[in-house]
Tab-separated table of C-alpha atoms in Angstrom:
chain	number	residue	atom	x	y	z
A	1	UNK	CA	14.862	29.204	-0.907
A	2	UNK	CA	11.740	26.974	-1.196
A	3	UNK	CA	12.159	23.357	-1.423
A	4	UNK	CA	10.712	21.871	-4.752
A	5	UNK	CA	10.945	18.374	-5.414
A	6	UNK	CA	9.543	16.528	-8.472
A	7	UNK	CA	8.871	12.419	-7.489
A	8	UNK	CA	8.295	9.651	-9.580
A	9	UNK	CA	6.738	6.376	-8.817
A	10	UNK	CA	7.271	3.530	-11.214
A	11	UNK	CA	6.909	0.620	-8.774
A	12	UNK	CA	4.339	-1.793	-10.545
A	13	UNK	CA	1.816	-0.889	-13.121
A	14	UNK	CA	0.757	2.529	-12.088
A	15	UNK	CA	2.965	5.394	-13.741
A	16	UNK	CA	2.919	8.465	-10.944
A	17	UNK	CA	4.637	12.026	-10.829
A	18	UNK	CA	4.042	14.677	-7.762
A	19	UNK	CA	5.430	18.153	-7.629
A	20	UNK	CA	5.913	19.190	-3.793
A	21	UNK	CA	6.990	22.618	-2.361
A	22	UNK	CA	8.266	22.736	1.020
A	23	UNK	CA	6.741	19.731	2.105
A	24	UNK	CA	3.257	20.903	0.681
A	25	UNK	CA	1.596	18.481	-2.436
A	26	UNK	CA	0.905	20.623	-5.476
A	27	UNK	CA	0.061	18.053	-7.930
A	28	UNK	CA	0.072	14.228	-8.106
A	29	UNK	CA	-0.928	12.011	-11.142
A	30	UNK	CA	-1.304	8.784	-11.861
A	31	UNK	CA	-1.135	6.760	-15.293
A	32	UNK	CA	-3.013	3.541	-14.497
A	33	UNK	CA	-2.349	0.259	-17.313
A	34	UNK	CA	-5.716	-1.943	-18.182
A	35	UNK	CA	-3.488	-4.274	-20.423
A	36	UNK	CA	-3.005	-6.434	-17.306
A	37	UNK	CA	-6.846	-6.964	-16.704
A	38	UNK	CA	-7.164	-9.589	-19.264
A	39	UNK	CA	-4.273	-11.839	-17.957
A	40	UNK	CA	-5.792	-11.472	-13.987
A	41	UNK	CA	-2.373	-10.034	-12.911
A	42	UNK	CA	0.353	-7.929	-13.259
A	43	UNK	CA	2.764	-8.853	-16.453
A	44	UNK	CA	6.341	-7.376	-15.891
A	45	UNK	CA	7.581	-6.840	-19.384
A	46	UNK	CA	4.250	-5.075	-20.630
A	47	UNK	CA	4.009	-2.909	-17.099
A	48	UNK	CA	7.568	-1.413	-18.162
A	49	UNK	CA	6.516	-0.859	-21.905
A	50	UNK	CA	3.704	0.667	-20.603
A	51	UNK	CA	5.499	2.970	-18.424
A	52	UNK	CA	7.685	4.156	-21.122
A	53	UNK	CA	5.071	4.855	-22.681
A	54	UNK	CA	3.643	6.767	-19.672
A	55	UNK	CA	6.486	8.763	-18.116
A	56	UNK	CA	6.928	11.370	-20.122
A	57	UNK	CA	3.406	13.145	-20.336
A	58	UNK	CA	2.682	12.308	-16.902
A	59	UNK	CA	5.699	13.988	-15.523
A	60	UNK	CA	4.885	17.028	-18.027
A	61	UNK	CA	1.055	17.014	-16.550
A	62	UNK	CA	2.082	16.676	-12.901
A	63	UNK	CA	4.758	20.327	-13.513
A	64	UNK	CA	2.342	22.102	-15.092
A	65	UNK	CA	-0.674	21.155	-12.834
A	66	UNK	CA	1.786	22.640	-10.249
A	67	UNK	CA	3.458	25.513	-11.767
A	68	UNK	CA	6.646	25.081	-11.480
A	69	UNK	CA	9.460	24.836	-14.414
A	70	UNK	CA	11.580	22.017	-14.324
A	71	UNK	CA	14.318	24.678	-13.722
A	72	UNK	CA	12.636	25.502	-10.444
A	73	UNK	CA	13.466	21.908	-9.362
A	74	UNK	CA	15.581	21.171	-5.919
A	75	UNK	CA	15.846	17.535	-6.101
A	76	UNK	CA	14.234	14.615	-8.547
A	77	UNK	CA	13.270	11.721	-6.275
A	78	UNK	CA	11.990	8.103	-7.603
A	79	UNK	CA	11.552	4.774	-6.464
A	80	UNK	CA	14.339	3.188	-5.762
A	81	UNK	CA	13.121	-0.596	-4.356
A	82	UNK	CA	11.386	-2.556	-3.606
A	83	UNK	CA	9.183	-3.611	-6.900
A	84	UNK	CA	8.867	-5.243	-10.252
A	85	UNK	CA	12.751	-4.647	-11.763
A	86	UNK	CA	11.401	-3.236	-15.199
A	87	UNK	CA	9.312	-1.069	-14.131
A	88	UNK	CA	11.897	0.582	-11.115
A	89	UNK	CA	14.318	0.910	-14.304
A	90	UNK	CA	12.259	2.991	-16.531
A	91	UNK	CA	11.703	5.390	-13.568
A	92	UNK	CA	15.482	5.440	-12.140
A	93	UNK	CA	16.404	5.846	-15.791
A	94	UNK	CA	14.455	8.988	-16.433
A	95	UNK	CA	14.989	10.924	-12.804
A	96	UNK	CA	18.854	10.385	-12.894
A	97	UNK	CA	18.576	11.582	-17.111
A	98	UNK	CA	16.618	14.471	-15.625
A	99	UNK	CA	18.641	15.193	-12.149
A	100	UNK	CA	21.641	15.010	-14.583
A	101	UNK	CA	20.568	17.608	-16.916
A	102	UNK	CA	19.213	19.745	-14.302
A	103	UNK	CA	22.621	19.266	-12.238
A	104	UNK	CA	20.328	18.866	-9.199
A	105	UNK	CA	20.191	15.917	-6.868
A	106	UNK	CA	18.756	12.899	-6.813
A	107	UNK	CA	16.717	11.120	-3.645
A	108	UNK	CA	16.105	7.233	-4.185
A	109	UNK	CA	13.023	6.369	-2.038
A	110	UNK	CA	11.619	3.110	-0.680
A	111	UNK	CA	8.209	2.490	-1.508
A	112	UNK	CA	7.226	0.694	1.958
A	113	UNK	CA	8.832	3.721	3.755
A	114	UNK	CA	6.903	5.860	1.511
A	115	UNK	CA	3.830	4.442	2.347
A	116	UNK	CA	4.164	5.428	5.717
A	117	UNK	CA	5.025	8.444	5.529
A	118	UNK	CA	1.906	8.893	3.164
A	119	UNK	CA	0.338	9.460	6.577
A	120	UNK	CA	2.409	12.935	6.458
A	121	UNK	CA	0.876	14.549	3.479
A	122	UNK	CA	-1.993	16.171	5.362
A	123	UNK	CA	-2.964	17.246	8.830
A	124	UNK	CA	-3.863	15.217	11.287
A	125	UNK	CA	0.088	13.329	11.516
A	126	UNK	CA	0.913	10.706	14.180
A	127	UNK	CA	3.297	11.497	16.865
A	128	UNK	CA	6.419	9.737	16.996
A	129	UNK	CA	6.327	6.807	17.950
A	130	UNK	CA	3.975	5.417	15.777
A	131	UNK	CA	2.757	1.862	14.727
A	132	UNK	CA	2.158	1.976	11.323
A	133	UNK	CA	0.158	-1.434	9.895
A	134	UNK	CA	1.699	-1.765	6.147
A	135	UNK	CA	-0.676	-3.490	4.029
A	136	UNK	CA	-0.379	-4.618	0.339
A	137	UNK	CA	-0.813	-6.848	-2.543
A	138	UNK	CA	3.306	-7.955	-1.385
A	139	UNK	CA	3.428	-6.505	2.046
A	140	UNK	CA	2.049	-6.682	5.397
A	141	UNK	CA	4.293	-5.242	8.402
A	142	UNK	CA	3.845	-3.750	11.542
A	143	UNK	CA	6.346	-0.761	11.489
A	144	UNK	CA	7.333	0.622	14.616
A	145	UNK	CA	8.325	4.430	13.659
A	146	UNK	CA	10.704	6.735	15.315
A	147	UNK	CA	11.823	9.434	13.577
A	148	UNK	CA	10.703	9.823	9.458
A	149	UNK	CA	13.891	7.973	8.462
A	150	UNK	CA	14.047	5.737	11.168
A	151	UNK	CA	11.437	2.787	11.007
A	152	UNK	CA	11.977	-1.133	12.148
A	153	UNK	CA	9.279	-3.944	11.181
A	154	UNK	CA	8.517	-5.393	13.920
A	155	UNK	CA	5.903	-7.777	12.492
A	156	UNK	CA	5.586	-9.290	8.987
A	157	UNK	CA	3.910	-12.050	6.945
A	158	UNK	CA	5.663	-15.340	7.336
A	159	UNK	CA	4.103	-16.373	3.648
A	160	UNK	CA	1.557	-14.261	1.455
A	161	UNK	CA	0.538	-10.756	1.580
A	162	UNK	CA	-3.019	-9.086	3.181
A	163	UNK	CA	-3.698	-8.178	-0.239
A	164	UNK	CA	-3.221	-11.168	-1.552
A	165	UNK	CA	-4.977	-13.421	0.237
A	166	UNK	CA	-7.517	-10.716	-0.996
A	167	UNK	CA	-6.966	-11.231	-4.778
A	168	UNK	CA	-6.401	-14.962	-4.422
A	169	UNK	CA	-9.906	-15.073	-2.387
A	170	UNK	CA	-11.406	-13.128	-5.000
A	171	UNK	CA	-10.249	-15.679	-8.032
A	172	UNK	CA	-11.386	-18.344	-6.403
A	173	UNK	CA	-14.869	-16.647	-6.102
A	174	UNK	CA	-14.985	-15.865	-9.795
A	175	UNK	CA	-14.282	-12.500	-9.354
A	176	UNK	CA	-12.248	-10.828	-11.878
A	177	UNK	CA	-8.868	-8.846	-11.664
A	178	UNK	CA	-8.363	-7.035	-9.516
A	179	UNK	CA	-10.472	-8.560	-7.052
A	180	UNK	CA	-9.936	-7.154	-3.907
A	181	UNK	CA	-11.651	-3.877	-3.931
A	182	UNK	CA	-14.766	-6.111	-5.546
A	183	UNK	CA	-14.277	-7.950	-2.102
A	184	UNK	CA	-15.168	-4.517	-0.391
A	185	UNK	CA	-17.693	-3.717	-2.402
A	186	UNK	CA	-19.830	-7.041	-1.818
A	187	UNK	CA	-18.808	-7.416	1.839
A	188	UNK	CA	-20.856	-3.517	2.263
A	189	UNK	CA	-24.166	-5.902	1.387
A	190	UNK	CA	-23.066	-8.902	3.605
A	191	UNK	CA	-22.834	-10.421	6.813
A	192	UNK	CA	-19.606	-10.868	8.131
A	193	UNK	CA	-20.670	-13.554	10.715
A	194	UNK	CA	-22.777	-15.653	8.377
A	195	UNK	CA	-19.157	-17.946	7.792
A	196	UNK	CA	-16.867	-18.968	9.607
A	197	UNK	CA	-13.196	-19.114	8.383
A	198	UNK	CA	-10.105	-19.948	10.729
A	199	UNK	CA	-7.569	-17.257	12.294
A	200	UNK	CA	-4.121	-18.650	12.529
A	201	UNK	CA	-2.148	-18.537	15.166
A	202	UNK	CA	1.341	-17.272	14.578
A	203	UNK	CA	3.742	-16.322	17.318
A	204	UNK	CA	5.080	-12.572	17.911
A	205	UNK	CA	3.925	-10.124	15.701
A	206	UNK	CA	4.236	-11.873	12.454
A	207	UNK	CA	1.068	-12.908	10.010
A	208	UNK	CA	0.389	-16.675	7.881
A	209	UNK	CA	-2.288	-15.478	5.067
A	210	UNK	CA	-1.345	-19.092	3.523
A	211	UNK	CA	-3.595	-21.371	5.239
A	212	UNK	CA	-6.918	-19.059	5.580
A	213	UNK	CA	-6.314	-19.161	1.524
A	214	UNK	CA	-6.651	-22.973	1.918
A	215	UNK	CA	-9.474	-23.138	4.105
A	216	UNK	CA	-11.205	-20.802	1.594
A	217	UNK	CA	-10.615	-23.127	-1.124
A	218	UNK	CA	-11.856	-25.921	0.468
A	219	UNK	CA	-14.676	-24.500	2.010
A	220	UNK	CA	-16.204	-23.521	-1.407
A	221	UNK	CA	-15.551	-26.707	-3.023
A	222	UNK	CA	-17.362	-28.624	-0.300
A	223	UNK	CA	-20.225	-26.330	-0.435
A	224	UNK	CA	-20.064	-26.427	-4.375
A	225	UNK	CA	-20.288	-30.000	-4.413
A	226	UNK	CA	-23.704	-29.826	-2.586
A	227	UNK	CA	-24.958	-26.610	-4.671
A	228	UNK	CA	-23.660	-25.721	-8.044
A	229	UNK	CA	-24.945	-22.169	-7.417
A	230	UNK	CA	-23.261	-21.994	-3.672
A	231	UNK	CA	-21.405	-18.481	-4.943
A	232	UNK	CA	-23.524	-17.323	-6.554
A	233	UNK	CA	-26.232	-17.362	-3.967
A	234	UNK	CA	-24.272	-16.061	-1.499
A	235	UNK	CA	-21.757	-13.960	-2.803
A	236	UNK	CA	-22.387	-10.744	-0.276
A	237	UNK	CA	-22.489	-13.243	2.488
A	238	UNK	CA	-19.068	-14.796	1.244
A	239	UNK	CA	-17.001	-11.553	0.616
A	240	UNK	CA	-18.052	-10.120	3.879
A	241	UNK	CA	-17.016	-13.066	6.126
A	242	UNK	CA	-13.446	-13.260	4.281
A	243	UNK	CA	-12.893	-9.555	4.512
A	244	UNK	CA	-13.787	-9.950	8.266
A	245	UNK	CA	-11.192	-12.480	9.014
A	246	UNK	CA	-8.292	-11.077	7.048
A	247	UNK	CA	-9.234	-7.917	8.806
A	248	UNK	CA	-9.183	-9.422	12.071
A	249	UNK	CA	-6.123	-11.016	11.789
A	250	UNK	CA	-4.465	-8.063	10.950
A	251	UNK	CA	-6.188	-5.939	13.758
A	252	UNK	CA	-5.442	-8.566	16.389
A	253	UNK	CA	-1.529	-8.393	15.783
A	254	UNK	CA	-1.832	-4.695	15.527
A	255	UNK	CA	-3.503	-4.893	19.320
A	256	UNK	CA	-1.011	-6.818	20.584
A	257	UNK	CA	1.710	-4.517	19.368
A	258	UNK	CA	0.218	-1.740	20.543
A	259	UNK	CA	-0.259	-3.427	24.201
A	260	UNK	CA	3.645	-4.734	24.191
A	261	UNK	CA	5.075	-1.134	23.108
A	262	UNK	CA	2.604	1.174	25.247
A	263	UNK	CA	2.372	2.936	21.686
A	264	UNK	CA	-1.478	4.655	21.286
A	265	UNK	CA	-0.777	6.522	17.560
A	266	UNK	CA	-1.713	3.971	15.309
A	267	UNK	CA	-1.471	4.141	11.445
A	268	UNK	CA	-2.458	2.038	8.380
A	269	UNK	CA	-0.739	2.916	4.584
A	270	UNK	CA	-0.587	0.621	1.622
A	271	UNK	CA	-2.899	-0.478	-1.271
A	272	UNK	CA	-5.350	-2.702	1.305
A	273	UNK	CA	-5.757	0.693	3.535
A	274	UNK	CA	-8.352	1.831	1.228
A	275	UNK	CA	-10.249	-1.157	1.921
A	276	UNK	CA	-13.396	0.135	3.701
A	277	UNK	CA	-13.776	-2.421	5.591
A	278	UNK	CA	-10.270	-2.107	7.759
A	279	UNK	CA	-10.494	1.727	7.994
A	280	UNK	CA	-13.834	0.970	9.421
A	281	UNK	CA	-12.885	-1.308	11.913
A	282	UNK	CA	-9.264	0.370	12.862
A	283	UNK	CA	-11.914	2.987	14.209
A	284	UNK	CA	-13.711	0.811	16.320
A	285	UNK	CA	-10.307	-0.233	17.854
A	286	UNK	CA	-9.173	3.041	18.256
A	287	UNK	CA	-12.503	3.901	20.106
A	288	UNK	CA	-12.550	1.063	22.505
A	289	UNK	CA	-8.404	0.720	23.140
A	290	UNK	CA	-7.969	4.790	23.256
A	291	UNK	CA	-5.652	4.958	20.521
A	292	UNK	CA	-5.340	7.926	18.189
A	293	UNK	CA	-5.677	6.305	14.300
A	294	UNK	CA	-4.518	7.838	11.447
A	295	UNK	CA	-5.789	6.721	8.152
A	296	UNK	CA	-4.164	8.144	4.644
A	297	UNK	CA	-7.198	9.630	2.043
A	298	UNK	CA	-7.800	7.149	-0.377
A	299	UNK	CA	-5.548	8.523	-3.483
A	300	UNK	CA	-2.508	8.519	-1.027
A	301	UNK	CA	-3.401	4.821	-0.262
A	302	UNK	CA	-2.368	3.027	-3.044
A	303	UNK	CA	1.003	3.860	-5.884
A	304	UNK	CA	1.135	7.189	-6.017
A	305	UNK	CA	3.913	9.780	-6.242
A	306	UNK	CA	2.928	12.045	-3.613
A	307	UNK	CA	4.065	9.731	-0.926
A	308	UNK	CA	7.577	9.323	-2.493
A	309	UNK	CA	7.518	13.030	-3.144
A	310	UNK	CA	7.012	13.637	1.068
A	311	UNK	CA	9.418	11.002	1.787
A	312	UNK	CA	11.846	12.810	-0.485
A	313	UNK	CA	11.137	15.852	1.815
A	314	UNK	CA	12.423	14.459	4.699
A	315	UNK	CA	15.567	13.154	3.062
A	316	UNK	CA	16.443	16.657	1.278
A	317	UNK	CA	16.365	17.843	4.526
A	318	UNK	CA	18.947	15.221	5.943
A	319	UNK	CA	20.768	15.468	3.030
A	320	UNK	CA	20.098	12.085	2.217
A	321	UNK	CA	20.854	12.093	-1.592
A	322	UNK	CA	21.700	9.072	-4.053
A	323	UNK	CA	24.324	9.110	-6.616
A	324	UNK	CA	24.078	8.809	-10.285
A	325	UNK	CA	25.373	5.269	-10.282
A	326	UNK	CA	22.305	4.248	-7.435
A	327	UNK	CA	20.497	0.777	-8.669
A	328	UNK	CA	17.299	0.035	-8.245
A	329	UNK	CA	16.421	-3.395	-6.495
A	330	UNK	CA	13.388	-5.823	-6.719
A	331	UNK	CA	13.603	-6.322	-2.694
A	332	UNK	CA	15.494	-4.048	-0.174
A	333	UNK	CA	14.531	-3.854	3.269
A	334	UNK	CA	14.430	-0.366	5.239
């Protein structure tokens, strides 16, 4: 009998649902929030209204899109950690309602793991084992993988997040929420060289986002001082020489992981592996180190159901399923 799981994704602002069949993606939707646009971040307590608000037709859209009856259903997966509290409720809430009424199981699923394994969804897949670089607006790991269920960080930020550092770059350039992918976009028209900004030097495998954020800051306020119009004027120039060095740090601790394991399959998931930029240059790596890179298409990159829906795969078939009293949590490591 044919494996048909439907996965929901309530993580942070974006309301998802996917519908998979034997490991195949039939549907995946997304219900994105503007509300937080005007407050240049994320607000908990309006994400998890909004989701509320959100589940329901989304989860209808993403069945029919696939043809399948909710009777059909194997499993319900959903996000079980990590993420904003609220918004994990209102999706734990509805799959155990719905596993319950179905009297099918139910497959909690962490997000980071997900995002892995979003490198699963279509052909070409890694080998095992992988290195899979992790990067987000509250993540950034190196993730040595074994098996699909077994994974170990072996490298993480010691303060902020890639994609912070991203956002927090772009605020201080005037940019508005969110700014990161407004980052990429100017850094296409920029040079990358033209500045200068400092690469930190953390021991191991582990990342420090904290101080480049710094030297940002008071880089532009000394050039400021001399030229009102310093942004302004340079803006392309700007974007392009932060996005460099946040993608260089991250590249750098990739290349020495790769070097200490002997591992050549390398992957990038997470909200910052759309960034153009990084896919761009994992692919130089990869062609002058020899590796094999694996990059996830862009609607598998950031929230989205369809990787919680393949990670659920895996798990049905390990027989990995949560009870009705599972709860979700705001941190859990994997």
């Amino acid at each position: 009998m044919a494996v048909k799981i439907l996965a929901i994704e309530s993580s942070c602002d974006d309301t998802g649902a996917a519908v998979l069949v034997d490991g195949k993606i039939l549907s995946n939707q997304i219900a994105g929030q503007k509300v937080h646009e005007q407050y240049g971040g994320v607000v908990p307590e309006l994400a998890s209204r909004a989701h509320q608000e959100n589940i329901v037709p989304v989860v209808d859209i993403a069945l029919r899109q696939a043809g399948i009856r909710k009777e059909e259903l194997s499993a319900i997966a959903f996000t079980q950690s990590p993420g904003l509290i609220g918004s994990l409720l209102v999706g734990s809430c509805f799959a155990k309602s719905m596993a319950m009424a179905l009297n099918i199981p139910l497959i909690g699923v962490h997000h980071m793991q997900a995002h892995v394994l979003a490198n699963f969804i279509d052909d070409p897949k890694p080998d095992f084992p992988f290195l899979c670089l992790t990067v987000s607006g509250g993540h950034t790991q190196i993730v040595l993988c074994e098996s699909p269920l077994q994974m170990r960080v072996i490298g993480e930020t010691l303060d902020d997040a890639a994609g912070e550092a991203f956002d927090k770059s772009a605020k201080l350039l005037g940019l508005p929420y969110p700014g990161g992918p407004l980052i990429d976009k100017y850094a296409k028209e920029g040079d990358p060289h033209r500045f200068k900004f400092p690469e930190p030097r953390i021991p191991e495998l582990n990342f420090s986002f904290s101080g480049l954020k710094t030297a940002i800051l008071y880089f532009l306020q000394e050039h400021q001082q001399q030229d009102p119009d310093f942004i302004k004027n340079n803006l392309a120039d700007i974007c392009a020489s932060i996005q460099y060095r946040i993608i260089s740090i991250l590249l750098n601790k990739v290349l020495k992981a790769a070097q200490e394991t002997g591992i050549r399959d390398i992957a990038i998931a997470g909200g910052v592996s759309a960034n153009s930029g990084l896919r761009k240059m994992l692919e130089e790596y990869g062609a002058k180190y020899h590796w094999r890179t694996f990059i996830p298409k862009f609607e598998y990159c950031t929230d989205n159901a369809a990787m919680i829906a393949i990670t659920a795969y895996y798990k049905y078939l390990h027989g990995d399923f949560a009870g009705l009293d599972a709860v979700p949590t705001a941190r859990a490591a994997f």
